[in-house]
C-alpha angles and dihedrals in degrees: 000000000000113000116247117256092233130044098190125028138177111219117202111204119186117221087237089062088068093055097071106187093335121111093233142346127041125317106211096207090051095049091048091053092049091049090050089055091050092048090054094059092042088057087055089061098259116145109226131201119181129203111194129201127217105216095116091061100031091048093085091052097045097087088051090052091071106119092012120129106270095227091052091050091049092051089052088053090051090055089052090057090054090055090052091047091055091048090051092049091050092052089051091050090054092061096040096256110145116227143161129210118217122182133201088217117063107252098145095167090070108019144012120262114251110271114171097211093050092047091054091047092051090051091050088052091056096253121137111239115211114199116207135184094038113244091333090247130101120240092038121100129220086252087066090044090055092051092045097046091044091057094043095054095039100251115175095216141007113230117201109202112202141155091261122072097233142318117315136197087239139358104299090204092063101025115049090188093061111126126220117233111232088199139345139171126260090243091055092049091050096044094047091044091231116180096247104119133324116291095252092055092046093050091048092051091046095049093048093041093239111158119224133205125196118201143148116268087197094068109091111245094005094124091053092048091052091048090050090054095246126148099277126136121334127314116212114199140178 
């Protein structure tokens, strides 16, 4: 069997990815399929960290957040990511995939606090480490958390799993002629204001020379193909 291109990855999952076709919450069939894709690359010997978003849970609260203090709203969003992390861990437990949840906010009754050394040790042991609560700070997105945690634990690449199979010249849903970038530089993504990640995360990856791949988690086998270094999604490089 061909060796994977990457030994240690940081997977960024949006909360919306767990919704499937539902309007909010967690679609069990969808989360089970995502976990099966993660388990496949873990069996190949790839060490996997996961940063999870909270949009699927926080979505229903967002309209009510108008006029709310931004820091308060962001902390609420962080708690939503912890809920998603626990759901993801439970789905992994059901198929016998070992995982640990670490959170940037101290919620020791349900998860470990984030400790870099322990996270690295878990990865080396073959456990999936799920990082909840973003960076633990308001005003920073889970995109930035994925870039930060990826660098801290020595990941070789950040993989952003979305509903779209890469970065396009335009919205492929409204423009059938939109072309998918096979690869592009961070500077191009920032200058063209392409919807890859938020600007802070892009700048962090660029400055630390951390490559990024954007792909669809809804395409069967896409995660494995990205890990194997095949032409899947869009690669963003320094």
